[in-house]
Amino acid sequence: MDAMNLSTHISSKFNEELELVRNEVLAMGGMVEQQVRDALTAAVESDNKLAQAVLSSDARINEIEMRIDEDCARIIAKRQPTAGDLRLMLVIMKAIGDLERIGDEAERIAKVALESFSNKQQKDLLGNVDNLGRLVLAMLRDTLDAFARMDVEAALKVHQEDQRVDREYEALMRLLMTYMMEDSRSIPKILNVMWAVRSLERIGDRCQNVCEYIMYLVKGTDVRHIEYEEMEEKMRGDEEE
């Protein structure tokens, strides 16, 4: 568990069990990241086969979430952890919930690939979706890395990246609305793209949630629903004293 920097509050009696759960979470995160990447590729390249593979993979993600939940419940009942150990269990259970929901958003993105985009304007639009998708994928990758290392500084950096994702999202949504006004026949397809764009924005929000869990576990401070400046002050306050 050295990689998680949690040796000060993990009981040696169930260290091995926690390591196994940690590995399961990281494996789930890797699967979800690949699911999002494949969904984005399928949407941009109109790859129906890859889109179907993404839709099929969601059942596997759900199974892993349920298994980790069961493992955590078993550890809590068996070991009766206290303080930081219990906090770790709660953080893991919350994190896998967000990872599972990221998988759900990947499904929605993949469904765009099942649409037919023929003219140049519509294909250019999918290129813009790809740009946002790359930002979100980078954010997800960095979130998983921060979780693996329980790195507060990395979590703070990723949390702030969501502001850039939000700006790109808002600009893309304005562009989509312009396309619909220019060509009313495109509205059904553009609406589907809007759902995919919204899913990408939500993935960014889920990444923020996981970063907040990291800060809570390492520092013991709940940073939900506060401005970034206050969050940064709370996380770095101990270092400056």
CSV table of C-alpha atoms in Angstrom, one decimal:
chain,number,residue,atom,x,y,z
A,1,MET,CA,0.0,0.0,0.0
A,2,ASP,CA,3.0,2.3,-0.1
A,3,ALA,CA,1.8,3.5,-3.5
A,4,MET,CA,-1.2,5.0,-1.9
A,5,ASN,CA,0.8,6.6,1.0
A,6,LEU,CA,-1.6,5.3,3.5
A,7,SER,CA,0.6,3.3,5.8
A,8,THR,CA,0.0,5.5,8.8
A,9,HIS,CA,-3.6,4.5,9.1
A,10,ILE,CA,-4.0,1.0,7.6
A,11,SER,CA,-4.1,-1.9,10.0
A,12,SER,CA,-1.6,-4.6,9.0
A,13,LYS,CA,-4.3,-7.2,9.7
A,14,PHE,CA,-6.2,-6.5,6.6
A,15,ASN,CA,-3.5,-4.7,4.5
A,16,GLU,CA,-3.5,-7.5,2.0
A,17,GLU,CA,-7.3,-7.4,1.6
A,18,LEU,CA,-7.1,-3.6,1.0
A,19,GLU,CA,-4.3,-4.1,-1.6
A,20,LEU,CA,-6.5,-6.5,-3.5
A,21,VAL,CA,-9.5,-4.1,-3.4
A,22,ARG,CA,-7.1,-1.3,-4.5
A,23,ASN,CA,-6.0,-3.3,-7.5
A,24,GLU,CA,-9.6,-4.0,-8.4
A,25,VAL,CA,-10.4,-0.3,-8.4
A,26,LEU,CA,-7.4,0.5,-10.6
A,27,ALA,CA,-8.3,-2.3,-13.0
A,28,MET,CA,-11.9,-1.0,-13.1
A,29,GLY,CA,-10.6,2.5,-13.8
A,30,GLY,CA,-8.4,1.3,-16.6
A,31,MET,CA,-11.4,-0.5,-18.2
A,32,VAL,CA,-13.6,2.6,-17.9
A,33,GLU,CA,-10.9,4.8,-19.5
A,34,GLN,CA,-10.7,2.4,-22.4
A,35,GLN,CA,-14.4,2.4,-22.7
A,36,VAL,CA,-14.5,6.2,-23.0
A,37,ARG,CA,-11.7,6.2,-25.5
A,38,ASP,CA,-13.4,3.5,-27.6
A,39,ALA,CA,-16.7,5.4,-27.4
A,40,LEU,CA,-15.1,8.6,-28.6
A,41,THR,CA,-13.3,6.9,-31.5
A,42,ALA,CA,-16.5,5.1,-32.5
A,43,ALA,CA,-18.5,8.4,-32.5
A,44,VAL,CA,-15.9,10.4,-34.4
A,45,GLU,CA,-15.2,7.7,-37.0
A,46,SER,CA,-18.8,6.4,-37.2
A,47,ASP,CA,-17.6,2.9,-36.3
A,48,ASN,CA,-20.7,0.9,-35.5
A,49,LYS,CA,-18.8,-2.3,-34.6
A,50,LEU,CA,-16.7,-0.5,-32.0
A,51,ALA,CA,-19.8,1.3,-30.7
A,52,GLN,CA,-21.5,-2.1,-30.1
A,53,ALA,CA,-18.4,-3.3,-28.3
A,54,VAL,CA,-18.6,-0.3,-26.0
A,55,LEU,CA,-22.3,-1.0,-25.3
A,56,SER,CA,-21.6,-4.6,-24.5
A,57,SER,CA,-18.7,-3.8,-22.1
A,58,ASP,CA,-21.0,-1.9,-19.7
A,59,ALA,CA,-22.3,-5.1,-18.1
A,60,ARG,CA,-18.7,-6.1,-17.2
A,61,ILE,CA,-18.1,-2.7,-15.6
A,62,ASN,CA,-21.3,-3.1,-13.6
A,63,GLU,CA,-20.2,-6.6,-12.4
A,64,ILE,CA,-16.9,-5.2,-11.2
A,65,GLU,CA,-18.6,-2.4,-9.3
A,66,MET,CA,-20.8,-4.8,-7.5
A,67,ARG,CA,-17.9,-7.1,-6.6
A,68,ILE,CA,-15.8,-4.3,-5.2
A,69,ASP,CA,-18.9,-3.1,-3.2
A,70,GLU,CA,-19.3,-6.6,-1.8
A,71,ASP,CA,-15.6,-6.9,-0.9
A,72,CYS,CA,-15.7,-3.5,0.9
A,73,ALA,CA,-18.8,-4.6,2.8
A,74,ARG,CA,-17.2,-7.8,3.8
A,75,ILE,CA,-14.0,-6.1,5.0
A,76,ILE,CA,-16.0,-3.6,7.1
A,77,ALA,CA,-18.1,-6.4,8.7
A,78,LYS,CA,-15.0,-8.6,9.3
A,79,ARG,CA,-12.4,-6.1,10.4
A,80,GLN,CA,-14.6,-3.4,11.8
A,81,PRO,CA,-12.2,-0.6,10.8
A,82,THR,CA,-12.0,2.7,12.6
A,83,ALA,CA,-11.1,6.2,11.7
A,84,GLY,CA,-8.9,6.4,8.6
A,85,ASP,CA,-9.4,2.8,7.7
A,86,LEU,CA,-13.2,3.2,7.5
A,87,ARG,CA,-12.7,6.4,5.6
A,88,LEU,CA,-10.7,4.5,3.0
A,89,MET,CA,-13.5,2.0,2.6
A,90,LEU,CA,-16.1,4.8,2.1
A,91,VAL,CA,-13.9,6.6,-0.4
A,92,ILE,CA,-13.4,3.4,-2.5
A,93,MET,CA,-17.1,2.7,-2.5
A,94,LYS,CA,-17.8,6.3,-3.6
A,95,ALA,CA,-15.1,6.3,-6.3
A,96,ILE,CA,-16.3,3.1,-8.0
A,97,GLY,CA,-19.8,4.6,-8.1
A,98,ASP,CA,-18.5,7.5,-10.1
A,99,LEU,CA,-16.4,5.2,-12.3
A,100,GLU,CA,-19.5,3.1,-13.1
A,101,ARG,CA,-21.4,6.3,-14.0
A,102,ILE,CA,-18.6,7.3,-16.3
A,103,GLY,CA,-19.1,4.0,-18.0
A,104,ASP,CA,-22.8,4.9,-18.5
A,105,GLU,CA,-21.8,8.2,-20.1
A,106,ALA,CA,-19.5,6.3,-22.5
A,107,GLU,CA,-22.5,4.3,-23.6
A,108,ARG,CA,-24.3,7.5,-24.5
A,109,ILE,CA,-21.3,8.7,-26.5
A,110,ALA,CA,-21.0,5.4,-28.4
A,111,LYS,CA,-24.6,5.7,-29.5
A,112,VAL,CA,-23.7,8.7,-31.7
A,113,ALA,CA,-21.7,6.2,-33.8
A,114,LEU,CA,-25.0,4.6,-34.8
A,115,GLU,CA,-26.1,7.7,-36.5
A,116,SER,CA,-25.2,8.5,-40.1
A,117,PHE,CA,-23.2,11.8,-40.6
A,118,SER,CA,-22.7,12.5,-44.3
A,119,ASN,CA,-22.0,16.1,-45.1
A,120,LYS,CA,-18.8,18.0,-44.4
A,121,GLN,CA,-20.3,20.3,-41.8
A,122,GLN,CA,-21.6,17.4,-39.7
A,123,LYS,CA,-18.2,15.6,-39.9
A,124,ASP,CA,-16.4,18.8,-38.9
A,125,LEU,CA,-18.7,18.9,-35.9
A,126,LEU,CA,-17.6,15.5,-34.8
A,127,GLY,CA,-14.1,16.7,-35.0
A,128,ASN,CA,-14.9,19.4,-32.4
A,129,VAL,CA,-16.4,16.7,-30.2
A,130,ASP,CA,-13.1,14.8,-30.5
A,131,ASN,CA,-11.3,17.9,-29.2
A,132,LEU,CA,-13.5,18.0,-26.1
A,133,GLY,CA,-13.2,14.2,-25.8
A,134,ARG,CA,-9.4,14.4,-25.7
A,135,LEU,CA,-9.5,17.0,-22.9
A,136,VAL,CA,-11.8,14.8,-20.9
A,137,LEU,CA,-9.8,11.6,-21.5
A,138,ALA,CA,-6.7,13.4,-20.2
A,139,MET,CA,-8.6,14.5,-17.2
A,140,LEU,CA,-9.8,10.9,-16.5
A,141,ARG,CA,-6.3,9.5,-17.0
A,142,ASP,CA,-4.8,12.0,-14.6
A,143,THR,CA,-7.6,11.4,-12.0
A,144,LEU,CA,-6.9,7.7,-12.0
A,145,ASP,CA,-3.2,8.4,-11.6
A,146,ALA,CA,-3.8,10.7,-8.7
A,147,PHE,CA,-6.0,8.0,-7.1
A,148,ALA,CA,-3.4,5.3,-7.5
A,149,ARG,CA,-0.8,7.5,-5.7
A,150,MET,CA,-3.3,9.3,-3.5
A,151,ASP,CA,-1.6,12.6,-4.6
A,152,VAL,CA,-3.4,15.7,-3.3
A,153,GLU,CA,-1.4,18.1,-5.5
A,154,ALA,CA,-2.3,16.1,-8.6
A,155,ALA,CA,-5.9,15.9,-7.5
A,156,LEU,CA,-6.0,19.7,-7.1
A,157,LYS,CA,-4.6,20.2,-10.6
A,158,VAL,CA,-7.0,17.8,-12.2
A,159,HIS,CA,-9.9,19.4,-10.3
A,160,GLN,CA,-9.1,22.8,-11.8
A,161,GLU,CA,-8.9,21.3,-15.3
A,162,ASP,CA,-12.6,20.9,-15.3
A,163,GLN,CA,-13.0,24.7,-15.8
A,164,ARG,CA,-11.3,24.2,-19.2
A,165,VAL,CA,-13.6,21.3,-20.0
A,166,ASP,CA,-16.6,23.5,-19.1
A,167,ARG,CA,-15.5,26.3,-21.4
A,168,GLU,CA,-15.0,23.9,-24.3
A,169,TYR,CA,-18.4,22.3,-23.6
A,170,GLU,CA,-20.2,25.7,-23.6
A,171,ALA,CA,-18.6,26.8,-26.8
A,172,LEU,CA,-19.4,23.5,-28.5
A,173,MET,CA,-23.0,23.6,-27.3
A,174,ARG,CA,-23.4,27.1,-28.9
A,175,LEU,CA,-22.0,25.8,-32.1
A,176,LEU,CA,-24.5,22.9,-32.1
A,177,MET,CA,-27.4,25.3,-31.6
A,178,THR,CA,-26.1,27.4,-34.5
A,179,TYR,CA,-26.1,24.3,-36.8
A,180,MET,CA,-29.6,23.5,-35.8
A,181,MET,CA,-30.8,27.0,-36.6
A,182,GLU,CA,-29.1,26.9,-40.0
A,183,ASP,CA,-30.6,23.5,-41.0
A,184,SER,CA,-33.7,22.3,-39.2
A,185,ARG,CA,-33.4,18.9,-40.9
A,186,SER,CA,-30.2,18.3,-38.9
A,187,ILE,CA,-32.0,18.8,-35.5
A,188,PRO,CA,-32.5,15.0,-34.7
A,189,LYS,CA,-28.9,14.2,-35.3
A,190,ILE,CA,-27.5,17.3,-33.6
A,191,LEU,CA,-29.6,16.5,-30.5
A,192,ASN,CA,-27.9,13.1,-30.3
A,193,VAL,CA,-24.5,14.8,-30.6
A,194,MET,CA,-25.6,17.2,-27.8
A,195,TRP,CA,-26.3,14.3,-25.5
A,196,ALA,CA,-22.8,12.9,-26.2
A,197,VAL,CA,-21.2,16.3,-25.5
A,198,ARG,CA,-23.2,16.6,-22.3
A,199,SER,CA,-21.9,13.1,-21.3
A,200,LEU,CA,-18.3,14.3,-21.9
A,201,GLU,CA,-19.0,17.3,-19.6
A,202,ARG,CA,-20.4,14.9,-16.9
A,203,ILE,CA,-17.3,12.7,-17.1
A,204,GLY,CA,-15.3,15.8,-16.1
A,205,ASP,CA,-17.6,16.3,-13.2
A,206,ARG,CA,-17.2,12.7,-12.1
A,207,CYS,CA,-13.4,13.1,-12.2
A,208,GLN,CA,-13.8,16.1,-9.9
A,209,ASN,CA,-15.7,14.0,-7.5
A,210,VAL,CA,-12.9,11.4,-7.3
A,211,CYS,CA,-10.4,14.1,-6.8
A,212,GLU,CA,-12.4,15.4,-3.9
A,213,TYR,CA,-12.5,11.9,-2.4
A,214,ILE,CA,-8.6,11.8,-2.6
A,215,MET,CA,-8.4,15.1,-0.7
A,216,TYR,CA,-10.8,13.9,1.9
A,217,LEU,CA,-9.0,10.6,2.5
A,218,VAL,CA,-5.5,12.1,2.7
A,219,LYS,CA,-6.3,15.3,4.6
A,220,GLY,CA,-9.5,14.3,6.4
A,221,THR,CA,-11.3,17.4,5.1
A,222,ASP,CA,-14.5,17.5,3.1
A,223,VAL,CA,-14.0,19.9,0.2
A,224,ARG,CA,-17.3,19.3,-1.7
A,225,HIS,CA,-19.3,22.4,-2.7
A,226,ILE,CA,-16.6,25.0,-2.1
A,227,GLU,CA,-14.7,27.3,-4.4
A,228,TYR,CA,-11.4,26.1,-5.8
A,229,GLU,CA,-9.4,28.9,-4.0
A,230,GLU,CA,-10.8,27.7,-0.6
A,231,MET,CA,-10.1,24.1,-1.5
A,232,GLU,CA,-6.5,24.9,-2.4
A,233,GLU,CA,-6.1,26.8,0.9
A,234,LYS,CA,-7.5,23.9,2.9
A,235,MET,CA,-5.2,21.3,1.2
A,236,ARG,CA,-2.1,23.4,1.4
A,237,GLY,CA,-2.7,25.0,4.8
A,238,ASP,CA,-0.8,22.3,6.8
A,239,GLU,CA,2.2,22.6,4.5
A,240,GLU,CA,2.5,26.4,5.1
A,241,GLU,CA,2.2,26.2,8.9
